[in-house]
């Protein structure tokens, strides 16, 4: 009987070990299966004017989540088409709220907007994606991704069947967007890309994608409108859109070590809550969405490898002997003196008074005297000379 | 009459000195009605400062005075207030002497006409007597010196006062009959601003009258006199321009001074008519309207001189009025010069028709100028149309004043020829209608 128990224990122990080993292998597998080394996020709000407050709040709440989960500002390109926090119609200046009753201020002190106001244009957006920016563009305005980058692209605003409206004056079409992503693929600018769009008929925007490793989510299907969540009576406008509201709620539960995968993201905001039907597209994505972690795109999880073995560092680098050849030319470099300050500060401007030329004075007074004597007769000359 | 004149001069100088010392002087020197881009004292100082820094004062659009003014103020910039008060005094004294001489001649001509029985019997009440004409020169000097416009112009140190002095000296020398001095002062006045050119015609008429040269196109003496006068005038103008060239060594001043007066590039609001029109004008019409507006100043010379060839001094008055209304940058200083002549025509008061309306409008507009300027520029509740309306009204009132005096003058002449109580052929009363 004891032998049977021992056999059970042994079996159980082997099973545990096997399970642990599998777990470990799984985790190790997961460790190396994602293939990305850095994360980027491009968050775009395309509408201006006060009544489009909710689009700015959408973008800022995704920004907040993404930053909380670890992506630094240097890896986030935030484009806001209008300034709601400092809008003169904002009754609470310097704030952008995402929940009514002002529960959550998504603006805060550390928001870094890279493209603001009229800089948010279709051209700038496409240039960011493809990397074809003028050389003078600062780093904060560039998407410096490489072929090991996972990029999250979030767009919100007003859209239609096959287009997204920028700034109330221009549009980007789904074909243009698909071509931009193909350019990114050919230039090896991304490893995997997650595209989220929260507009009316948003699914039309990802219909035309044809590049690999793209996963897309949209808040509504073609022919449906994405609706806004709730107005705040004190501020007077709708604060968030439904899809992003529930997305934000979902993301609030995510922390950098969480293991939730994309299948849970697809379930965010069902029709009962969103009124519109959210859609997603995964056919271009090479991995199974169930194995893709949320933090692969929304967070920047540093991959840390713990090891117990010691590593020998090589000897310190030896000093190179100085070259003794006489051909070493020593050039004396001096700074060019652009402004001879020492000469200037000790010099006062010479105050030269202007004087009329002597010839002029002579001529003038001669004429005056001539006229005088002509008028009053020559006899007065006697009295002078 | 020297004592009252001296008293008047003292009072005027005291008023000006008091205003110079008060805080109003800065306020007044910035008013656009009193100073224009041509005459502002600030610009004179700026030009002299540029000259001290070694730069031509005509570079840039700041300084638009003639080189002789530079020469004058180079030595007198510290005594500027005294200079302008002296200019006003000279103007007043010159006008006083000129009007005294003119009155003597008017009276003499009247005496000859009476002796020759040229006046109808019923218009004897229109004849002037020395008693009523005794105080006219003093009144002229008073009208000039104590006119608020003149005082404002002097306190603002606008070089309009100097221009007025030169024109007054020209009038004095013309009336005294001195051809050379008249030509020289007229060329100086033309050199300062182009418009006194039109005063050539009345000067010629007067001098010819004085020298008993008949104004007849067929007479050789007429043309010969014109040639002489033109030679003296153009010669002195040429000499003055060449002398100005030698002052600074360049011809920069010609486009800066005369080009500025003629082409009106600066559209700062003033009491004239140019600025509003040219502010809203399309570019390709600008030259056309510029020509139209400038010709308007010179246009009235020939018709008026044909009509008033017997009365050249009245012609001078009308011409001065036309210049100060229609010139490109008028200021209130120009207005005060021709208004000084009004006492000379005080005998016309019974024929003036609109004098009440004109004086009310002039007073109201003068009061409204600063109000609407404040409303436009500072309060922002009015716009340039308001200010231009008052400008228009002011100029219309001036034109009405001048035309009223013209009408009264001609009517008096008509009565002196045809009698005061006009009768038709059947003896019933007739009325005179101005067609």
mmCIF file with all atom_site columns, N, CA and C in Angstrom, chain A residues 186-249:
data_model
loop_
_atom_site.group_PDB
_atom_site.id
_atom_site.type_symbol
_atom_site.label_atom_id
_atom_site.label_alt_id
_atom_site.label_comp_id
_atom_site.label_asym_id
_atom_site.label_entity_id
_atom_site.label_seq_id
_atom_site.pdbx_PDB_ins_code
_atom_site.Cartn_x
_atom_site.Cartn_y
_atom_site.Cartn_z
_atom_site.occupancy
_atom_site.B_iso_or_equiv
_atom_site.pdbx_formal_charge
_atom_site.auth_seq_id
_atom_site.auth_comp_id
_atom_site.auth_asym_id
_atom_site.auth_atom_id
_atom_site.pdbx_PDB_model_num
ATOM 1   N N  . UNK A 1 186 ? 8.097   47.766 -46.034 1.00 0.00 ? 186 UNK A N  1
ATOM 2   C CA . UNK A 1 186 ? 9.227   47.609 -46.943 1.00 0.00 ? 186 UNK A CA 1
ATOM 3   C C  . UNK A 1 186 ? 10.478  48.284 -46.406 1.00 0.00 ? 186 UNK A C  1
ATOM 4   N N  . UNK A 1 187 ? 10.294  49.332 -45.619 1.00 0.00 ? 187 UNK A N  1
ATOM 5   C CA . UNK A 1 187 ? 11.449  49.991 -45.025 1.00 0.00 ? 187 UNK A CA 1
ATOM 6   C C  . UNK A 1 187 ? 11.806  49.407 -43.669 1.00 0.00 ? 187 UNK A C  1
ATOM 7   N N  . UNK A 1 188 ? 11.188  48.313 -43.338 1.00 0.00 ? 188 UNK A N  1
ATOM 8   C CA . UNK A 1 188 ? 11.452  47.625 -42.067 1.00 0.00 ? 188 UNK A CA 1
ATOM 9   C C  . UNK A 1 188 ? 11.266  48.547 -40.880 1.00 0.00 ? 188 UNK A C  1
ATOM 10  N N  . UNK A 1 189 ? 10.157  49.265 -40.891 1.00 0.00 ? 189 UNK A N  1
ATOM 11  C CA . UNK A 1 189 ? 9.942   50.197 -39.807 1.00 0.00 ? 189 UNK A CA 1
ATOM 12  C C  . UNK A 1 189 ? 9.064   49.638 -38.703 1.00 0.00 ? 189 UNK A C  1
ATOM 13  N N  . UNK A 1 190 ? 8.600   48.416 -38.820 1.00 0.00 ? 190 UNK A N  1
ATOM 14  C CA . UNK A 1 190 ? 7.870   47.856 -37.688 1.00 0.00 ? 190 UNK A CA 1
ATOM 15  C C  . UNK A 1 190 ? 8.048   46.359 -37.663 1.00 0.00 ? 190 UNK A C  1
ATOM 16  N N  . UNK A 1 191 ? 7.897   45.805 -36.464 1.00 0.00 ? 191 UNK A N  1
ATOM 17  C CA . UNK A 1 191 ? 7.854   44.353 -36.331 1.00 0.00 ? 191 UNK A CA 1
ATOM 18  C C  . UNK A 1 191 ? 6.395   43.899 -36.369 1.00 0.00 ? 191 UNK A C  1
ATOM 19  N N  . UNK A 1 192 ? 5.605   44.491 -35.506 1.00 0.00 ? 192 UNK A N  1
ATOM 20  C CA . UNK A 1 192 ? 4.160   44.231 -35.527 1.00 0.00 ? 192 UNK A CA 1
ATOM 21  C C  . UNK A 1 192 ? 3.455   45.537 -35.251 1.00 0.00 ? 192 UNK A C  1
ATOM 22  N N  . UNK A 1 193 ? 2.278   45.688 -35.832 1.00 0.00 ? 193 UNK A N  1
ATOM 23  C CA . UNK A 1 193 ? 1.590   46.960 -35.709 1.00 0.00 ? 193 UNK A CA 1
ATOM 24  C C  . UNK A 1 193 ? 0.146   46.715 -35.301 1.00 0.00 ? 193 UNK A C  1
ATOM 25  N N  . UNK A 1 194 ? -0.304  47.412 -34.266 1.00 0.00 ? 194 UNK A N  1
ATOM 26  C CA . UNK A 1 194 ? -1.701  47.335 -33.836 1.00 0.00 ? 194 UNK A CA 1
ATOM 27  C C  . UNK A 1 194 ? -2.362  48.656 -34.172 1.00 0.00 ? 194 UNK A C  1
ATOM 28  N N  . UNK A 1 195 ? -3.442  48.576 -34.918 1.00 0.00 ? 195 UNK A N  1
ATOM 29  C CA . UNK A 1 195 ? -4.126  49.774 -35.408 1.00 0.00 ? 195 UNK A CA 1
ATOM 30  C C  . UNK A 1 195 ? -5.503  49.830 -34.778 1.00 0.00 ? 195 UNK A C  1
ATOM 31  N N  . UNK A 1 196 ? -5.759  50.861 -33.992 1.00 0.00 ? 196 UNK A N  1
ATOM 32  C CA . UNK A 1 196 ? -7.070  51.011 -33.360 1.00 0.00 ? 196 UNK A CA 1
ATOM 33  C C  . UNK A 1 196 ? -7.680  52.294 -33.869 1.00 0.00 ? 196 UNK A C  1
ATOM 34  N N  . UNK A 1 197 ? -8.947  52.215 -34.284 1.00 0.00 ? 197 UNK A N  1
ATOM 35  C CA . UNK A 1 197 ? -9.594  53.425 -34.772 1.00 0.00 ? 197 UNK A CA 1
ATOM 36  C C  . UNK A 1 197 ? -10.972 53.539 -34.139 1.00 0.00 ? 197 UNK A C  1
ATOM 37  N N  . UNK A 1 198 ? -11.261 54.741 -33.639 1.00 0.00 ? 198 UNK A N  1
ATOM 38  C CA . UNK A 1 198 ? -12.545 54.981 -32.982 1.00 0.00 ? 198 UNK A CA 1
ATOM 39  C C  . UNK A 1 198 ? -13.262 56.114 -33.719 1.00 0.00 ? 198 UNK A C  1
ATOM 40  N N  . UNK A 1 199 ? -13.894 55.788 -34.826 1.00 0.00 ? 199 UNK A N  1
ATOM 41  C CA . UNK A 1 199 ? -14.669 56.786 -35.563 1.00 0.00 ? 199 UNK A CA 1
ATOM 42  C C  . UNK A 1 199 ? -15.913 56.103 -36.075 1.00 0.00 ? 199 UNK A C  1
ATOM 43  N N  . UNK A 1 200 ? -16.764 56.879 -36.694 1.00 0.00 ? 200 UNK A N  1
ATOM 44  C CA . UNK A 1 200 ? -17.919 56.272 -37.345 1.00 0.00 ? 200 UNK A CA 1
ATOM 45  C C  . UNK A 1 200 ? -17.424 55.434 -38.516 1.00 0.00 ? 200 UNK A C  1
ATOM 46  N N  . UNK A 1 201 ? -18.029 54.274 -38.739 1.00 0.00 ? 201 UNK A N  1
ATOM 47  C CA . UNK A 1 201 ? -17.669 53.378 -39.853 1.00 0.00 ? 201 UNK A CA 1
ATOM 48  C C  . UNK A 1 201 ? -16.170 53.102 -39.862 1.00 0.00 ? 201 UNK A C  1
ATOM 49  N N  . UNK A 1 202 ? -15.621 52.913 -38.689 1.00 0.00 ? 202 UNK A N  1
ATOM 50  C CA . UNK A 1 202 ? -14.173 52.763 -38.573 1.00 0.00 ? 202 UNK A CA 1
ATOM 51  C C  . UNK A 1 202 ? -13.628 51.527 -39.254 1.00 0.00 ? 202 UNK A C  1
ATOM 52  N N  . UNK A 1 203 ? -14.436 50.470 -39.383 1.00 0.00 ? 203 UNK A N  1
ATOM 53  C CA . UNK A 1 203 ? -13.920 49.225 -39.968 1.00 0.00 ? 203 UNK A CA 1
ATOM 54  C C  . UNK A 1 203 ? -13.500 49.430 -41.411 1.00 0.00 ? 203 UNK A C  1
ATOM 55  N N  . UNK A 1 204 ? -14.073 50.465 -42.060 1.00 0.00 ? 204 UNK A N  1
ATOM 56  C CA . UNK A 1 204 ? -13.706 50.670 -43.457 1.00 0.00 ? 204 UNK A CA 1
ATOM 57  C C  . UNK A 1 204 ? -12.240 51.058 -43.588 1.00 0.00 ? 204 UNK A C  1
ATOM 58  N N  . UNK A 1 205 ? -11.661 51.600 -42.522 1.00 0.00 ? 205 UNK A N  1
ATOM 59  C CA . UNK A 1 205 ? -10.293 52.084 -42.615 1.00 0.00 ? 205 UNK A CA 1
ATOM 60  C C  . UNK A 1 205 ? -9.298  50.943 -42.667 1.00 0.00 ? 205 UNK A C  1
ATOM 61  N N  . UNK A 1 206 ? -9.662  49.758 -42.095 1.00 0.00 ? 206 UNK A N  1
ATOM 62  C CA . UNK A 1 206 ? -8.671  48.679 -42.177 1.00 0.00 ? 206 UNK A CA 1
ATOM 63  C C  . UNK A 1 206 ? -8.995  47.655 -43.252 1.00 0.00 ? 206 UNK A C  1
ATOM 64  N N  . UNK A 1 207 ? -9.992  47.930 -44.065 1.00 0.00 ? 207 UNK A N  1
ATOM 65  C CA . UNK A 1 207 ? -10.377 46.974 -45.117 1.00 0.00 ? 207 UNK A CA 1
ATOM 66  C C  . UNK A 1 207 ? -9.260  46.770 -46.125 1.00 0.00 ? 207 UNK A C  1
ATOM 67  N N  . UNK A 1 208 ? -8.471  47.819 -46.385 1.00 0.00 ? 208 UNK A N  1
ATOM 68  C CA . UNK A 1 208 ? -7.540  47.762 -47.508 1.00 0.00 ? 208 UNK A CA 1
ATOM 69  C C  . UNK A 1 208 ? -6.127  47.386 -47.108 1.00 0.00 ? 208 UNK A C  1
ATOM 70  N N  . UNK A 1 209 ? -5.915  47.038 -45.858 1.00 0.00 ? 209 UNK A N  1
ATOM 71  C CA . UNK A 1 209 ? -4.548  46.697 -45.462 1.00 0.00 ? 209 UNK A CA 1
ATOM 72  C C  . UNK A 1 209 ? -4.086  45.453 -46.193 1.00 0.00 ? 209 UNK A C  1
ATOM 73  N N  . UNK A 1 210 ? -2.787  45.444 -46.590 1.00 0.00 ? 210 UNK A N  1
ATOM 74  C CA . UNK A 1 210 ? -2.282  44.258 -47.267 1.00 0.00 ? 210 UNK A CA 1
ATOM 75  C C  . UNK A 1 210 ? -0.869  43.897 -46.823 1.00 0.00 ? 210 UNK A C  1
ATOM 76  N N  . UNK A 1 211 ? -0.375  44.633 -45.828 1.00 0.00 ? 211 UNK A N  1
ATOM 77  C CA . UNK A 1 211 ? 0.991   44.337 -45.380 1.00 0.00 ? 211 UNK A CA 1
ATOM 78  C C  . UNK A 1 211 ? 0.932   43.322 -44.251 1.00 0.00 ? 211 UNK A C  1
ATOM 79  N N  . UNK A 1 212 ? 1.984   42.498 -44.058 1.00 0.00 ? 212 UNK A N  1
ATOM 80  C CA . UNK A 1 212 ? 1.949   41.487 -42.983 1.00 0.00 ? 212 UNK A CA 1
ATOM 81  C C  . UNK A 1 212 ? 2.093   42.128 -41.612 1.00 0.00 ? 212 UNK A C  1
ATOM 82  N N  . UNK A 1 213 ? 1.728   41.346 -40.607 1.00 0.00 ? 213 UNK A N  1
ATOM 83  C CA . UNK A 1 213 ? 1.889   41.716 -39.201 1.00 0.00 ? 213 UNK A CA 1
ATOM 84  C C  . UNK A 1 213 ? 1.091   42.930 -38.803 1.00 0.00 ? 213 UNK A C  1
ATOM 85  N N  . UNK A 1 214 ? -0.086  43.075 -39.385 1.00 0.00 ? 214 UNK A N  1
ATOM 86  C CA . UNK A 1 214 ? -0.960  44.167 -38.972 1.00 0.00 ? 214 UNK A CA 1
ATOM 87  C C  . UNK A 1 214 ? -2.179  43.587 -38.290 1.00 0.00 ? 214 UNK A C  1
ATOM 88  N N  . UNK A 1 215 ? -2.509  44.147 -37.133 1.00 0.00 ? 215 UNK A N  1
ATOM 89  C CA . UNK A 1 215 ? -3.760  43.772 -36.479 1.00 0.00 ? 215 UNK A CA 1
ATOM 90  C C  . UNK A 1 215 ? -4.563  45.049 -36.300 1.00 0.00 ? 215 UNK A C  1
ATOM 91  N N  . UNK A 1 216 ? -5.840  44.980 -36.563 1.00 0.00 ? 216 UNK A N  1
ATOM 92  C CA . UNK A 1 216 ? -6.624  46.214 -36.536 1.00 0.00 ? 216 UNK A CA 1
ATOM 93  C C  . UNK A 1 216 ? -7.880  46.025 -35.707 1.00 0.00 ? 216 UNK A C  1
ATOM 94  N N  . UNK A 1 217 ? -8.272  47.078 -34.992 1.00 0.00 ? 217 UNK A N  1
ATOM 95  C CA . UNK A 1 217 ? -9.531  47.101 -34.258 1.00 0.00 ? 217 UNK A CA 1
ATOM 96  C C  . UNK A 1 217 ? -10.261 48.372 -34.617 1.00 0.00 ? 217 UNK A C  1
ATOM 97  N N  . UNK A 1 218 ? -11.580 48.245 -34.699 1.00 0.00 ? 218 UNK A N  1
ATOM 98  C CA . UNK A 1 218 ? -12.356 49.453 -34.985 1.00 0.00 ? 218 UNK A CA 1
ATOM 99  C C  . UNK A 1 218 ? -13.572 49.477 -34.084 1.00 0.00 ? 218 UNK A C  1
ATOM 100 N N  . UNK A 1 219 ? -14.107 50.658 -33.865 1.00 0.00 ? 219 UNK A N  1
ATOM 101 C CA . UNK A 1 219 ? -15.217 50.795 -32.932 1.00 0.00 ? 219 UNK A CA 1
ATOM 102 C C  . UNK A 1 219 ? -16.555 50.506 -33.582 1.00 0.00 ? 219 UNK A C  1
ATOM 103 N N  . UNK A 1 220 ? -16.621 50.542 -34.914 1.00 0.00 ? 220 UNK A N  1
ATOM 104 C CA . UNK A 1 220 ? -17.917 50.295 -35.553 1.00 0.00 ? 220 UNK A CA 1
ATOM 105 C C  . UNK A 1 220 ? -17.700 49.737 -36.942 1.00 0.00 ? 220 UNK A C  1
ATOM 106 N N  . UNK A 1 221 ? -18.734 49.032 -37.431 1.00 0.00 ? 221 UNK A N  1
ATOM 107 C CA . UNK A 1 221 ? -18.658 48.477 -38.780 1.00 0.00 ? 221 UNK A CA 1
ATOM 108 C C  . UNK A 1 221 ? -19.061 49.524 -39.789 1.00 0.00 ? 221 UNK A C  1
ATOM 109 N N  . UNK A 1 222 ? -18.889 49.140 -41.071 1.00 0.00 ? 222 UNK A N  1
ATOM 110 C CA . UNK A 1 222 ? -19.302 50.041 -42.143 1.00 0.00 ? 222 UNK A CA 1
ATOM 111 C C  . UNK A 1 222 ? -20.812 50.191 -42.072 1.00 0.00 ? 222 UNK A C  1
ATOM 112 N N  . UNK A 1 223 ? -21.266 51.401 -42.141 1.00 0.00 ? 223 UNK A N  1
ATOM 113 C CA . UNK A 1 223 ? -22.697 51.669 -42.071 1.00 0.00 ? 223 UNK A CA 1
ATOM 114 C C  . UNK A 1 223 ? -23.184 51.968 -40.672 1.00 0.00 ? 223 UNK A C  1
ATOM 115 N N  . UNK A 1 224 ? -22.285 51.835 -39.657 1.00 0.00 ? 224 UNK A N  1
ATOM 116 C CA . UNK A 1 224 ? -22.707 52.132 -38.292 1.00 0.00 ? 224 UNK A CA 1
ATOM 117 C C  . UNK A 1 224 ? -21.972 53.375 -37.810 1.00 0.00 ? 224 UNK A C  1
ATOM 118 N N  . UNK A 1 225 ? -22.585 54.084 -36.853 1.00 0.00 ? 225 UNK A N  1
ATOM 119 C CA . UNK A 1 225 ? -21.915 55.239 -36.247 1.00 0.00 ? 225 UNK A CA 1
ATOM 120 C C  . UNK A 1 225 ? -21.384 54.863 -34.878 1.00 0.00 ? 225 UNK A C  1
ATOM 121 N N  . UNK A 1 226 ? -20.207 55.379 -34.550 1.00 0.00 ? 226 UNK A N  1
ATOM 122 C CA . UNK A 1 226 ? -19.710 55.233 -33.180 1.00 0.00 ? 226 UNK A CA 1
ATOM 123 C C  . UNK A 1 226 ? -20.318 56.343 -32.348 1.00 0.00 ? 226 UNK A C  1
ATOM 124 N N  . UNK A 1 227 ? -20.808 55.925 -31.201 1.00 0.00 ? 227 UNK A N  1
ATOM 125 C CA . UNK A 1 227 ? -21.539 56.920 -30.409 1.00 0.00 ? 227 UNK A CA 1
ATOM 126 C C  . UNK A 1 227 ? -20.708 57.385 -29.233 1.00 0.00 ? 227 UNK A C  1
ATOM 127 N N  . UNK A 1 228 ? -21.073 58.570 -28.735 1.00 0.00 ? 228 UNK A N  1
ATOM 128 C CA . UNK A 1 228 ? -20.335 59.091 -27.596 1.00 0.00 ? 228 UNK A CA 1
ATOM 129 C C  . UNK A 1 228 ? -20.989 58.596 -26.324 1.00 0.00 ? 228 UNK A C  1
ATOM 130 N N  . UNK A 1 229 ? -20.200 58.693 -25.250 1.00 0.00 ? 229 UNK A N  1
ATOM 131 C CA . UNK A 1 229 ? -20.622 58.015 -24.040 1.00 0.00 ? 229 UNK A CA 1
ATOM 132 C C  . UNK A 1 229 ? -21.582 58.853 -23.211 1.00 0.00 ? 229 UNK A C  1
ATOM 133 N N  . UNK A 1 230 ? -21.108 59.852 -22.598 1.00 0.00 ? 230 UNK A N  1
ATOM 134 C CA . UNK A 1 230 ? -21.976 60.596 -21.713 1.00 0.00 ? 230 UNK A CA 1
ATOM 135 C C  . UNK A 1 230 ? -21.542 62.055 -21.710 1.00 0.00 ? 230 UNK A C  1
ATOM 136 N N  . UNK A 1 231 ? -22.510 62.951 -21.698 1.00 0.00 ? 231 UNK A N  1
ATOM 137 C CA . UNK A 1 231 ? -22.121 64.358 -21.578 1.00 0.00 ? 231 UNK A CA 1
ATOM 138 C C  . UNK A 1 231 ? -21.929 64.735 -20.122 1.00 0.00 ? 231 UNK A C  1
ATOM 139 N N  . UNK A 1 232 ? -21.127 65.715 -19.912 1.00 0.00 ? 232 UNK A N  1
ATOM 140 C CA . UNK A 1 232 ? -20.981 66.248 -18.562 1.00 0.00 ? 232 UNK A CA 1
ATOM 141 C C  . UNK A 1 232 ? -21.697 67.597 -18.545 1.00 0.00 ? 232 UNK A C  1
ATOM 142 N N  . UNK A 1 233 ? -22.630 67.745 -17.662 1.00 0.00 ? 233 UNK A N  1
ATOM 143 C CA . UNK A 1 233 ? -23.452 68.958 -17.720 1.00 0.00 ? 233 UNK A CA 1
ATOM 144 C C  . UNK A 1 233 ? -22.696 70.196 -17.282 1.00 0.00 ? 233 UNK A C  1
ATOM 145 N N  . UNK A 1 234 ? -21.662 70.021 -16.505 1.00 0.00 ? 234 UNK A N  1
ATOM 146 C CA . UNK A 1 234 ? -20.902 71.207 -16.086 1.00 0.00 ? 234 UNK A CA 1
ATOM 147 C C  . UNK A 1 234 ? -20.018 71.701 -17.215 1.00 0.00 ? 234 UNK A C  1
ATOM 148 N N  . UNK A 1 235 ? -19.399 70.771 -17.941 1.00 0.00 ? 235 UNK A N  1
ATOM 149 C CA . UNK A 1 235 ? -18.524 71.184 -19.039 1.00 0.00 ? 235 UNK A CA 1
ATOM 150 C C  . UNK A 1 235 ? -19.345 71.449 -20.293 1.00 0.00 ? 235 UNK A C  1
ATOM 151 N N  . UNK A 1 236 ? -20.418 70.679 -20.464 1.00 0.00 ? 236 UNK A N  1
ATOM 152 C CA . UNK A 1 236 ? -21.344 70.984 -21.543 1.00 0.00 ? 236 UNK A CA 1
ATOM 153 C C  . UNK A 1 236 ? -21.137 70.202 -22.809 1.00 0.00 ? 236 UNK A C  1
ATOM 154 N N  . UNK A 1 237 ? -20.164 69.300 -22.844 1.00 0.00 ? 237 UNK A N  1
ATOM 155 C CA . UNK A 1 237 ? -19.929 68.516 -24.050 1.00 0.00 ? 237 UNK A CA 1
ATOM 156 C C  . UNK A 1 237 ? -19.814 67.038 -23.650 1.00 0.00 ? 237 UNK A C  1
ATOM 157 N N  . UNK A 1 238 ? -19.859 66.175 -24.656 1.00 0.00 ? 238 UNK A N  1
ATOM 158 C CA . UNK A 1 238 ? -19.633 64.753 -24.390 1.00 0.00 ? 238 UNK A CA 1
ATOM 159 C C  . UNK A 1 238 ? -18.158 64.544 -24.096 1.00 0.00 ? 238 UNK A C  1
ATOM 160 N N  . UNK A 1 239 ? -17.889 63.748 -23.071 1.00 0.00 ? 239 UNK A N  1
ATOM 161 C CA . UNK A 1 239 ? -16.509 63.645 -22.619 1.00 0.00 ? 239 UNK A CA 1
ATOM 162 C C  . UNK A 1 239 ? -15.731 62.544 -23.313 1.00 0.00 ? 239 UNK A C  1
ATOM 163 N N  . UNK A 1 240 ? -16.369 61.442 -23.670 1.00 0.00 ? 240 UNK A N  1
ATOM 164 C CA . UNK A 1 240 ? -15.636 60.326 -24.263 1.00 0.00 ? 240 UNK A CA 1
ATOM 165 C C  . UNK A 1 240 ? -16.537 59.640 -25.271 1.00 0.00 ? 240 UNK A C  1
ATOM 166 N N  . UNK A 1 241 ? -15.921 58.873 -26.123 1.00 0.00 ? 241 UNK A N  1
ATOM 167 C CA . UNK A 1 241 ? -16.695 57.974 -26.980 1.00 0.00 ? 241 UNK A CA 1
ATOM 168 C C  . UNK A 1 241 ? -16.826 56.636 -26.263 1.00 0.00 ? 241 UNK A C  1
ATOM 169 N N  . UNK A 1 242 ? -17.874 55.918 -26.631 1.00 0.00 ? 242 UNK A N  1
ATOM 170 C CA . UNK A 1 242 ? -18.155 54.682 -25.881 1.00 0.00 ? 242 UNK A CA 1
ATOM 171 C C  . UNK A 1 242 ? -17.047 53.680 -25.975 1.00 0.00 ? 242 UNK A C  1
ATOM 172 N N  . UNK A 1 243 ? -16.571 53.448 -27.194 1.00 0.00 ? 243 UNK A N  1
ATOM 173 C CA . UNK A 1 243 ? -15.575 52.395 -27.389 1.00 0.00 ? 243 UNK A CA 1
ATOM 174 C C  . UNK A 1 243 ? -14.330 52.697 -26.570 1.00 0.00 ? 243 UNK A C  1
ATOM 175 N N  . UNK A 1 244 ? -13.843 53.905 -26.659 1.00 0.00 ? 244 UNK A N  1
ATOM 176 C CA . UNK A 1 244 ? -12.627 54.249 -25.919 1.00 0.00 ? 244 UNK A CA 1
ATOM 177 C C  . UNK A 1 244 ? -12.883 54.282 -24.418 1.00 0.00 ? 244 UNK A C  1
ATOM 178 N N  . UNK A 1 245 ? -14.100 54.600 -24.028 1.00 0.00 ? 245 UNK A N  1
ATOM 179 C CA . UNK A 1 245 ? -14.420 54.590 -22.597 1.00 0.00 ? 245 UNK A CA 1
ATOM 180 C C  . UNK A 1 245 ? -14.266 53.198 -22.026 1.00 0.00 ? 245 UNK A C  1
ATOM 181 N N  . UNK A 1 246 ? -14.823 52.224 -22.755 1.00 0.00 ? 246 UNK A N  1
ATOM 182 C CA . UNK A 1 246 ? -14.721 50.853 -22.246 1.00 0.00 ? 246 UNK A CA 1
ATOM 183 C C  . UNK A 1 246 ? -13.327 50.304 -22.448 1.00 0.00 ? 246 UNK A C  1
ATOM 184 N N  . UNK A 1 247 ? -12.652 50.773 -23.467 1.00 0.00 ? 247 UNK A N  1
ATOM 185 C CA . UNK A 1 247 ? -11.255 50.389 -23.663 1.00 0.00 ? 247 UNK A CA 1
ATOM 186 C C  . UNK A 1 247 ? -10.419 50.892 -22.493 1.00 0.00 ? 247 UNK A C  1
ATOM 187 N N  . UNK A 1 248 ? -10.688 52.130 -22.076 1.00 0.00 ? 248 UNK A N  1
ATOM 188 C CA . UNK A 1 248 ? -9.950  52.708 -20.947 1.00 0.00 ? 248 UNK A CA 1
ATOM 189 C C  . UNK A 1 248 ? -10.223 51.924 -19.674 1.00 0.00 ? 248 UNK A C  1
ATOM 190 N N  . UNK A 1 249 ? -11.494 51.555 -19.490 1.00 0.00 ? 249 UNK A N  1
ATOM 191 C CA . UNK A 1 249 ? -11.832 50.745 -18.303 1.00 0.00 ? 249 UNK A CA 1
ATOM 192 C C  . UNK A 1 249 ? -11.096 49.429 -18.332 1.00 0.00 ? 249 UNK A C  1
#
